Amino acid sequence: MTNRFRLVIIGGGVAGLALATRLGNTLGRSGKLEITLVDKGFSHVWKPMLHCFAAGTARNENDRITFVSHAAAHGFRFCYGEIAHLDRANKRITLAPLMEENNQLLLEERHLDYDAVVFAIGSRANDFGTPGVVEHCMFLDNVVEANNFNERFRHAIIQAYGRGTPVDIAIVGGGATGVQLAAELHKALDIGALYNFTPVTPEMRVTLLEAGPRILPAFPQNVSDAAQKQLEDLNIVVRTNTMVSGADEDGFILKDGSRVNAQFRVWAAGVKAPDVTRDMDGLEYQRGGQLTVRPSLQSTVDEHIFALGDCSFIKDAPVAPTAQVARQQAHHLARYLPGFIFNNKPVPDFRFRNRGAIVALGDYNGWGAFADGKTFGGGFLNGLSARLGHIALYRQHQFELHGPIRGAIACFTDWLDGFVRPPVRMD
């Protein structure tokens, strides 16, 4: 039995793991706070890298952070499971039963008592109820889905080499995920061609479909234009102002009645919170399922419930669902939650400081945009600076979670791994 304050963090993504690590290093290790991180997976990966795992140009074995070992090293506990219900009156969380692949019960539902809860369960692509999308499309919202895509992609490439047939891929969504995936798939094929499976490299036909007037709408117009030109130089077909009305096993049906056929159909459009947020004991949520919070990141209904990252929506002051926002919100709570917990001090309002954004198209090109609207990148050398900046963001994430020594070791391990393994996944 313990009298320590019980903080439960739901979700081990960028925000959840950063918050658990920071608080665990201080209050968890000292025994002042009981911190439990809950996640339905056993490991963390940096979500902006998922397109690389899907293409096979990065091996997530080296890029994963195992929750159990990380928790032991940083003063918090890890609980494997998925939240099913929240009982605010009794301050109790119910975790869903765990099932094996053959649908056999592995663990019954379990309960966690809390004094405060932080929801950091991220987001998923939003199919907007489009018929056939859930049944016939692949998503890239987590490492399991990225690995499933990569396995199918590798098998299709092997067949294409053996049969001399093309590989058709259609991606819905012209945001960073869709754009970067399209380029990364070409990078994977270009690298694979160096190994000379056959005298002729098979054709890969990629079509990018965007409902809006331009791709990368979060970036300035000049970056969108340059990125589209780069994709088209890679023979990627970019179709803007193209609304998808349905999907089937052969491809996408467009609003004008025409079709885009593809054996690989990827949905990377829209953002919504996981469906479970809609059944959280009366908490206010938005149409996309995001939990509505005050600027302090506390629920509009219960001050002991917080939400941050992609699954939250700040009332009257919304921010974009990006890793940069999630990271800053985690730092904000790590700084001010102790005062709220131990001294009943109010949590100050969160203020986002825009540091700009970077998009990298494989090894082909890259661009960045500062908060004032100025941009950089494009061309080989300038594009290189943007691509290196994208890598630097990932290394910053590693150093923040691991600390300087382990972070440096992780970087060295990744560098060394490049000498002993091929640069694209083949097994």
Short mmCIF file of C-alpha atoms in Angstrom, two decimals:
data_model
loop_
_atom_site.label_atom_id
_atom_site.label_comp_id
_atom_site.label_asym_id
_atom_site.label_seq_id
_atom_site.Cartn_x
_atom_site.Cartn_y
_atom_site.Cartn_z
CA MET A 1 0.00 0.00 0.00
CA THR A 2 1.34 3.43 -0.93
CA ASN A 3 0.30 7.00 -0.23
CA ARG A 4 2.22 8.39 -3.16
CA PHE A 5 0.37 10.41 -5.76
CA ARG A 6 -0.57 8.11 -8.66
CA LEU A 7 -0.05 9.57 -12.11
CA VAL A 8 -1.13 7.43 -15.08
CA ILE A 9 0.02 8.39 -18.57
CA ILE A 10 -1.96 6.75 -21.38
CA GLY A 11 0.15 6.45 -24.54
CA GLY A 12 3.88 6.10 -25.10
CA GLY A 13 4.33 8.30 -28.17
CA VAL A 14 6.42 11.45 -28.44
CA ALA A 15 4.46 13.29 -25.74
CA GLY A 16 3.69 10.45 -23.35
CA LEU A 17 7.18 8.95 -23.23
CA ALA A 18 8.87 12.35 -22.94
CA LEU A 19 6.62 13.26 -20.00
CA ALA A 20 7.11 9.91 -18.24
CA THR A 21 10.87 10.11 -18.74
CA ARG A 22 11.24 13.66 -17.42
CA LEU A 23 9.05 13.12 -14.37
CA GLY A 24 10.51 9.68 -13.76
CA ASN A 25 14.08 10.99 -13.75
CA THR A 26 13.20 13.39 -10.94
CA LEU A 27 10.11 12.49 -8.92
CA GLY A 28 9.86 8.83 -9.90
CA ARG A 29 13.39 7.85 -8.95
CA SER A 30 13.17 9.76 -5.68
CA GLY A 31 9.99 7.91 -4.73
CA LYS A 32 7.85 11.05 -4.53
CA LEU A 33 5.57 10.11 -7.41
CA GLU A 34 4.16 6.81 -8.68
CA ILE A 35 4.18 7.03 -12.46
CA THR A 36 2.62 4.38 -14.70
CA LEU A 37 2.85 4.49 -18.49
CA VAL A 38 0.18 2.49 -20.33
CA ASP A 39 0.54 1.53 -23.99
CA LYS A 40 -0.91 -1.15 -26.26
CA GLY A 41 2.54 -1.83 -27.73
CA PHE A 42 5.80 -2.91 -26.15
CA SER A 43 8.04 -0.30 -27.75
CA HIS A 44 8.22 3.31 -28.90
CA VAL A 45 9.28 4.62 -32.28
CA TRP A 46 9.43 8.20 -33.50
CA LYS A 47 6.26 8.55 -35.58
CA PRO A 48 7.81 10.87 -38.22
CA MET A 49 10.03 7.87 -39.15
CA LEU A 50 7.16 5.52 -39.99
CA HIS A 51 7.37 6.17 -43.72
CA CYS A 52 11.02 5.01 -43.63
CA PHE A 53 10.06 1.78 -41.84
CA ALA A 54 7.29 1.21 -44.38
CA ALA A 55 9.69 1.63 -47.29
CA GLY A 56 12.39 -0.42 -45.59
CA THR A 57 15.01 2.34 -45.72
CA ALA A 58 15.29 2.28 -41.91
CA ARG A 59 15.27 -0.79 -39.66
CA ASN A 60 13.15 -0.13 -36.62
CA GLU A 61 14.96 -2.77 -34.54
CA ASN A 62 17.60 -0.13 -33.83
CA ASP A 63 15.12 2.75 -33.59
CA ARG A 64 12.73 1.17 -31.11
CA ILE A 65 12.78 2.02 -27.41
CA THR A 66 11.48 -0.89 -25.35
CA PHE A 67 9.09 0.43 -22.71
CA VAL A 68 9.98 -2.13 -20.02
CA SER A 69 13.72 -1.42 -19.99
CA HIS A 70 13.26 2.32 -20.47
CA ALA A 71 10.83 2.48 -17.57
CA ALA A 72 13.23 0.59 -15.29
CA ALA A 73 16.05 2.98 -16.18
CA HIS A 74 14.02 6.16 -15.68
CA GLY A 75 11.95 5.67 -12.55
CA PHE A 76 8.47 4.76 -13.79
CA ARG A 77 6.41 1.62 -14.40
CA PHE A 78 5.09 0.25 -17.66
CA CYS A 79 1.73 -1.48 -18.05
CA TYR A 80 0.88 -3.25 -21.31
CA GLY A 81 -2.71 -2.70 -22.32
CA GLU A 82 -5.32 -0.48 -23.96
CA ILE A 83 -7.74 1.73 -22.07
CA ALA A 84 -11.37 0.69 -22.39
CA HIS A 85 -13.17 2.80 -19.79
CA LEU A 86 -12.65 5.70 -17.42
CA ASP A 87 -14.50 5.91 -14.10
CA ARG A 88 -14.01 9.49 -12.91
CA ALA A 89 -16.07 9.12 -9.74
CA ASN A 90 -13.85 6.32 -8.43
CA LYS A 91 -10.72 7.49 -10.24
CA ARG A 92 -10.24 4.14 -11.90
CA ILE A 93 -9.13 3.10 -15.40
CA THR A 94 -10.26 -0.17 -16.95
CA LEU A 95 -7.91 -1.84 -19.41
CA ALA A 96 -9.41 -3.98 -22.16
CA PRO A 97 -8.90 -7.77 -22.09
CA LEU A 98 -5.82 -8.98 -23.97
CA MET A 99 -6.48 -11.46 -26.75
CA GLU A 100 -4.07 -13.75 -28.59
CA GLU A 101 -3.94 -13.87 -32.38
CA ASN A 102 -6.18 -16.96 -32.38
CA ASN A 103 -8.77 -14.93 -30.43
CA GLN A 104 -8.03 -16.78 -27.18
CA LEU A 105 -8.15 -14.77 -23.95
CA LEU A 106 -4.67 -13.96 -22.67
CA LEU A 107 -5.54 -11.60 -19.81
CA GLU A 108 -8.84 -10.49 -18.35
CA GLU A 109 -9.65 -6.81 -18.04
CA ARG A 110 -7.57 -5.04 -15.39
CA HIS A 111 -7.93 -1.86 -13.36
CA LEU A 112 -5.60 0.99 -12.48
CA ASP A 113 -6.41 3.53 -9.79
CA TYR A 114 -5.21 7.08 -10.33
CA ASP A 115 -5.03 10.53 -8.82
CA ALA A 116 -4.40 12.21 -12.19
CA VAL A 117 -4.45 10.95 -15.78
CA VAL A 118 -2.66 12.26 -18.85
CA PHE A 119 -4.04 11.16 -22.22
CA ALA A 120 -1.32 11.07 -24.88
CA ILE A 121 -2.73 8.41 -27.21
CA GLY A 122 -1.89 10.19 -30.45
CA SER A 123 -3.97 10.09 -33.59
CA ARG A 124 -4.86 8.10 -36.66
CA ALA A 125 -5.53 8.95 -40.26
CA ASN A 126 -9.17 9.95 -40.77
CA ASP A 127 -11.09 8.03 -43.41
CA PHE A 128 -14.06 10.44 -43.00
CA GLY A 129 -16.38 7.46 -43.37
CA THR A 130 -15.34 6.94 -47.01
CA PRO A 131 -16.79 3.59 -48.17
CA GLY A 132 -14.30 0.75 -48.51
CA VAL A 133 -11.30 2.54 -47.01
CA VAL A 134 -11.11 0.55 -43.78
CA GLU A 135 -11.60 -2.74 -45.61
CA HIS A 136 -9.27 -2.20 -48.57
CA CYS A 137 -6.59 0.35 -47.59
CA MET A 138 -3.41 0.24 -45.58
CA PHE A 139 -2.62 2.82 -42.90
CA LEU A 140 0.71 3.96 -41.45
CA ASP A 141 -0.28 5.08 -37.97
CA ASN A 142 2.03 2.81 -35.96
CA VAL A 143 5.04 0.56 -36.33
CA VAL A 144 2.93 -2.60 -36.74
CA GLU A 145 1.14 -1.11 -39.75
CA ALA A 146 4.44 0.17 -41.18
CA ASN A 147 6.00 -3.30 -40.86
CA ASN A 148 2.96 -4.94 -42.46
CA PHE A 149 3.21 -2.54 -45.38
CA ASN A 150 6.94 -3.20 -45.75
CA GLU A 151 6.46 -6.97 -45.82
CA ARG A 152 3.85 -6.73 -48.56
CA PHE A 153 5.93 -4.16 -50.45
CA ARG A 154 9.03 -6.38 -50.41
CA HIS A 155 7.02 -9.36 -51.64
CA ALA A 156 5.53 -7.28 -54.46
CA ILE A 157 8.99 -6.06 -55.51
CA ILE A 158 10.30 -9.65 -55.60
CA GLN A 159 7.36 -10.64 -57.81
CA ALA A 160 7.94 -7.62 -60.03
CA TYR A 161 11.60 -8.54 -60.52
CA GLY A 162 10.71 -12.14 -61.30
CA ARG A 163 7.77 -11.47 -63.59
CA GLY A 164 8.76 -8.14 -65.08
CA THR A 165 5.43 -6.62 -64.05
CA PRO A 166 4.93 -3.11 -62.62
CA VAL A 167 4.02 -2.27 -59.03
CA ASP A 168 1.11 0.15 -58.72
CA ILE A 169 0.78 2.22 -55.55
CA ALA A 170 -1.81 4.92 -54.82
CA ILE A 171 -1.48 7.16 -51.76
CA VAL A 172 -4.33 9.36 -50.54
CA GLY A 173 -3.15 12.43 -48.64
CA GLY A 174 -0.69 15.10 -49.75
CA GLY A 175 0.56 15.98 -46.28
CA ALA A 176 4.03 15.19 -45.00
CA THR A 177 3.34 11.46 -44.51
CA GLY A 178 2.00 10.83 -48.00
CA VAL A 179 4.58 12.99 -49.77
CA GLN A 180 7.54 11.53 -47.88
CA LEU A 181 6.29 7.96 -48.32
CA ALA A 182 6.02 8.41 -52.09
CA ALA A 183 9.63 9.60 -52.30
CA GLU A 184 10.92 7.00 -49.84
CA LEU A 185 9.44 4.13 -51.85
CA HIS A 186 11.36 5.32 -54.90
CA LYS A 187 14.50 5.55 -52.80
CA ALA A 188 14.01 1.93 -51.70
CA LEU A 189 13.64 0.77 -55.31
CA ASP A 190 16.68 2.79 -56.42
CA ILE A 191 18.82 1.23 -53.68
CA GLY A 192 17.50 -2.24 -54.41
CA ALA A 193 18.39 -1.86 -58.08
CA LEU A 194 22.06 -1.60 -57.09
CA TYR A 195 21.99 -5.26 -56.03
CA ASN A 196 21.24 -6.44 -59.59
CA PHE A 197 18.43 -8.90 -59.00
CA THR A 198 17.80 -8.87 -62.76
CA PRO A 199 19.19 -6.83 -65.66
CA VAL A 200 16.07 -4.64 -65.70
CA THR A 201 14.65 -2.79 -62.70
CA PRO A 202 10.85 -3.20 -62.55
CA GLU A 203 8.60 -0.22 -62.99
CA MET A 204 6.95 1.28 -59.91
CA ARG A 205 4.01 3.56 -60.63
CA VAL A 206 3.08 5.80 -57.71
CA THR A 207 0.09 8.15 -57.71
CA LEU A 208 -0.42 10.73 -54.96
CA LEU A 209 -4.00 11.96 -54.51
CA GLU A 210 -4.74 15.19 -52.63
CA ALA A 211 -8.22 16.65 -52.15
CA GLY A 212 -6.93 20.20 -51.68
CA PRO A 213 -5.42 22.57 -54.24
CA ARG A 214 -1.79 21.71 -53.34
CA ILE A 215 0.35 19.19 -51.49
CA LEU A 216 2.05 20.04 -48.18
CA PRO A 217 -0.62 22.61 -47.25
CA ALA A 218 1.12 23.33 -43.92
CA PHE A 219 4.12 24.73 -45.81
CA PRO A 220 4.39 27.91 -47.90
CA GLN A 221 3.31 27.80 -51.53
CA ASN A 222 6.87 27.79 -52.89
CA VAL A 223 7.72 24.64 -50.91
CA SER A 224 4.56 22.91 -52.15
CA ASP A 225 5.41 23.79 -55.75
CA ALA A 226 9.04 22.66 -55.43
CA ALA A 227 8.07 19.40 -53.71
CA GLN A 228 5.51 18.60 -56.42
CA LYS A 229 8.11 19.22 -59.14
CA GLN A 230 10.57 16.93 -57.36
CA LEU A 231 7.99 14.17 -57.09
CA GLU A 232 7.10 14.54 -60.75
CA ASP A 233 10.80 14.34 -61.65
CA LEU A 234 10.72 10.93 -59.93
CA ASN A 235 7.80 9.99 -62.22
CA ILE A 236 5.33 10.16 -59.36
CA VAL A 237 1.91 11.31 -60.56
CA VAL A 238 0.58 14.10 -58.32
CA ARG A 239 -3.13 14.84 -58.60
CA THR A 240 -4.49 17.74 -56.56
CA ASN A 241 -8.15 18.81 -56.25
CA THR A 242 -8.92 15.10 -56.43
CA MET A 243 -11.61 13.82 -54.08
CA VAL A 244 -11.78 10.10 -53.30
CA SER A 245 -15.34 8.81 -52.85
CA GLY A 246 -14.60 5.14 -52.25
CA ALA A 247 -12.13 2.27 -52.31
CA ASP A 248 -12.28 -1.38 -53.33
CA GLU A 249 -9.85 -4.24 -53.80
CA ASP A 250 -8.68 -2.84 -57.13
CA GLY A 251 -8.12 0.83 -56.29
CA PHE A 252 -9.84 4.13 -55.55
CA ILE A 253 -13.08 5.53 -56.96
CA LEU A 254 -12.94 9.29 -57.47
CA LYS A 255 -15.77 11.77 -57.02
CA ASP A 256 -16.01 12.39 -60.78
CA GLY A 257 -16.63 8.66 -61.34
CA SER A 258 -13.17 7.80 -62.65
CA ARG A 259 -10.79 5.33 -61.02
CA VAL A 260 -7.16 5.01 -59.95
CA ASN A 261 -6.31 1.33 -59.85
CA ALA A 262 -3.51 0.12 -57.60
CA GLN A 263 -2.52 -3.10 -55.85
CA PHE A 264 -1.27 -0.99 -52.92
CA ARG A 265 -3.77 1.48 -51.52
CA VAL A 266 -2.51 3.71 -48.70
CA TRP A 267 -4.69 6.13 -46.76
CA ALA A 268 -2.66 8.97 -45.21
CA ALA A 269 -5.25 11.74 -45.13
CA GLY A 270 -6.85 13.54 -42.22
CA VAL A 271 -6.31 13.30 -38.48
CA LYS A 272 -8.57 11.91 -35.78
CA ALA A 273 -8.12 10.65 -32.24
CA PRO A 274 -8.57 6.94 -31.47
CA ASP A 275 -12.24 6.02 -31.13
CA VAL A 276 -11.85 5.20 -27.43
CA THR A 277 -11.84 8.92 -26.55
CA ARG A 278 -15.56 9.06 -27.33
CA ASP A 279 -16.35 6.81 -24.35
CA MET A 280 -14.41 8.50 -21.54
CA ASP A 281 -17.09 9.10 -18.90
CA GLY A 282 -18.49 12.40 -20.09
CA LEU A 283 -15.29 14.14 -21.16
CA GLU A 284 -15.84 16.78 -23.85
CA TYR A 285 -14.46 15.90 -27.26
CA GLN A 286 -14.41 17.28 -30.78
CA ARG A 287 -15.91 15.85 -33.96
CA GLY A 288 -12.59 14.12 -34.70
CA GLY A 289 -12.52 12.56 -31.24
CA GLN A 290 -9.87 14.89 -29.78
CA LEU A 291 -10.42 15.54 -26.08
CA THR A 292 -11.26 19.19 -25.45
CA VAL A 293 -8.91 20.85 -22.97
CA ARG A 294 -8.36 24.29 -21.53
CA PRO A 295 -5.13 26.14 -22.40
CA SER A 296 -3.64 24.55 -19.26
CA LEU A 297 -4.11 21.17 -21.04
CA GLN A 298 -6.65 20.12 -18.39
CA SER A 299 -9.97 18.68 -19.47
CA THR A 300 -12.85 21.15 -19.61
CA VAL A 301 -14.78 18.69 -17.42
CA ASP A 302 -12.21 17.39 -14.88
CA GLU A 303 -9.08 19.26 -13.76
CA HIS A 304 -7.35 15.98 -12.81
CA ILE A 305 -7.48 14.75 -16.39
CA PHE A 306 -5.03 16.13 -18.94
CA ALA A 307 -4.63 15.56 -22.67
CA LEU A 308 -1.77 16.53 -24.91
CA GLY A 309 -0.47 15.87 -28.39
CA ASP A 310 -2.63 14.80 -31.31
CA CYS A 311 -5.49 13.49 -29.13
CA SER A 312 -6.15 16.92 -27.59
CA PHE A 313 -7.85 20.09 -28.78
CA ILE A 314 -7.20 23.35 -26.94
CA LYS A 315 -10.46 25.24 -26.72
CA ASP A 316 -10.26 28.71 -28.29
CA ALA A 317 -6.53 28.25 -29.07
CA PRO A 318 -6.05 25.13 -31.25
CA VAL A 319 -2.61 24.08 -32.45
CA ALA A 320 -1.53 21.76 -35.26
CA PRO A 321 -1.25 18.01 -34.52
CA THR A 322 2.54 17.76 -34.92
CA ALA A 323 5.39 16.11 -33.04
CA GLN A 324 6.77 19.57 -32.26
CA VAL A 325 3.57 20.57 -30.48
CA ALA A 326 3.39 17.27 -28.59
CA ARG A 327 6.99 17.61 -27.40
CA GLN A 328 6.49 21.17 -26.15
CA GLN A 329 3.29 20.20 -24.34
CA ALA A 330 5.09 17.32 -22.62
CA HIS A 331 7.81 19.73 -21.46
CA HIS A 332 5.14 22.14 -20.21
CA LEU A 333 3.43 19.50 -18.07
CA ALA A 334 6.75 18.10 -16.83
CA ARG A 335 7.56 21.58 -15.55
CA TYR A 336 4.24 22.49 -13.95
CA LEU A 337 2.57 19.20 -12.95
CA PRO A 338 4.67 18.83 -9.76
CA GLY A 339 3.35 22.17 -8.47
CA PHE A 340 -0.22 21.10 -9.23
CA ILE A 341 0.28 17.69 -7.60
CA PHE A 342 2.10 18.67 -4.42
CA ASN A 343 1.12 22.30 -3.82
CA ASN A 344 -2.22 22.57 -5.64
CA LYS A 345 -0.82 25.33 -7.86
CA PRO A 346 -2.75 26.04 -11.05
CA VAL A 347 -1.11 24.84 -14.27
CA PRO A 348 -0.24 27.88 -16.44
CA ASP A 349 -1.58 28.12 -19.98
CA PHE A 350 0.46 26.35 -22.63
CA ARG A 351 1.94 28.61 -25.30
CA PHE A 352 3.25 27.04 -28.47
CA ARG A 353 6.53 28.39 -29.83
CA ASN A 354 6.70 27.61 -33.52
CA ARG A 355 10.22 26.51 -34.47
CA GLY A 356 9.31 25.90 -38.09
CA ALA A 357 8.99 22.63 -39.98
CA ILE A 358 11.07 20.39 -42.23
CA VAL A 359 10.10 17.93 -44.93
CA ALA A 360 12.63 15.56 -46.53
CA LEU A 361 11.97 13.61 -49.73
CA GLY A 362 14.34 10.70 -49.24
CA ASP A 363 17.84 11.54 -50.49
CA TYR A 364 16.41 13.58 -53.35
CA ASN A 365 15.56 16.91 -51.78
CA GLY A 366 14.25 18.71 -48.72
CA TRP A 367 12.87 22.01 -47.50
CA GLY A 368 12.32 23.82 -44.26
CA ALA A 369 10.07 26.69 -43.23
CA PHE A 370 10.71 29.06 -40.35
CA ALA A 371 7.96 30.49 -38.18
CA ASP A 372 8.15 33.84 -40.01
CA GLY A 373 7.36 32.17 -43.32
CA LYS A 374 10.89 32.19 -44.70
CA THR A 375 12.00 28.95 -46.31
CA PHE A 376 15.22 27.15 -47.11
CA GLY A 377 16.18 24.07 -49.09
CA GLY A 378 15.78 22.91 -52.64
CA GLY A 379 18.51 21.80 -55.00
CA PHE A 380 21.20 19.30 -54.04
CA LEU A 381 23.24 21.23 -51.48
CA ASN A 382 20.40 23.27 -49.99
CA GLY A 383 18.21 20.19 -49.99
CA LEU A 384 20.97 18.39 -48.13
CA SER A 385 20.79 20.92 -45.30
CA ALA A 386 17.06 20.33 -44.92
CA ARG A 387 17.50 16.55 -44.98
CA LEU A 388 20.22 16.76 -42.35
CA GLY A 389 17.91 18.97 -40.30
CA HIS A 390 15.25 16.27 -40.40
CA ILE A 391 17.78 13.72 -39.15
CA ALA A 392 18.90 16.15 -36.43
CA LEU A 393 15.33 16.34 -35.10
CA TYR A 394 15.31 12.57 -34.70
CA ARG A 395 18.70 12.60 -32.95
CA GLN A 396 17.42 15.32 -30.62
CA HIS A 397 14.53 13.02 -29.72
CA GLN A 398 16.95 10.17 -28.95
CA PHE A 399 19.19 12.36 -26.78
CA GLU A 400 16.19 13.70 -24.86
CA LEU A 401 14.98 10.22 -23.97
CA HIS A 402 18.31 8.47 -23.45
CA GLY A 403 20.52 11.25 -22.12
CA PRO A 404 23.86 12.34 -23.64
CA ILE A 405 25.82 9.10 -23.17
CA ARG A 406 23.18 6.64 -24.30
CA GLY A 407 22.08 9.03 -27.03
CA ALA A 408 25.61 9.14 -28.42
CA ILE A 409 25.83 5.34 -28.26
CA ALA A 410 22.52 5.06 -30.15
CA CYS A 411 23.83 7.37 -32.89
CA PHE A 412 27.09 5.40 -33.13
CA THR A 413 25.19 2.11 -33.29
CA ASP A 414 23.04 3.37 -36.16
CA TRP A 415 26.15 4.58 -38.00
CA LEU A 416 27.96 1.27 -37.45
CA ASP A 417 24.92 -0.69 -38.54
CA GLY A 418 25.15 0.97 -41.95
CA PHE A 419 28.41 -0.89 -42.59
CA VAL A 420 27.12 -4.38 -41.85
CA ARG A 421 23.60 -4.27 -43.27
CA PRO A 422 22.25 -3.19 -46.65
CA PRO A 423 20.72 0.32 -46.67
CA VAL A 424 17.30 -1.07 -47.54
CA ARG A 425 15.50 -3.94 -45.85
CA MET A 426 15.54 -7.15 -47.90
CA ASP A 427 14.55 -9.82 -45.42
#
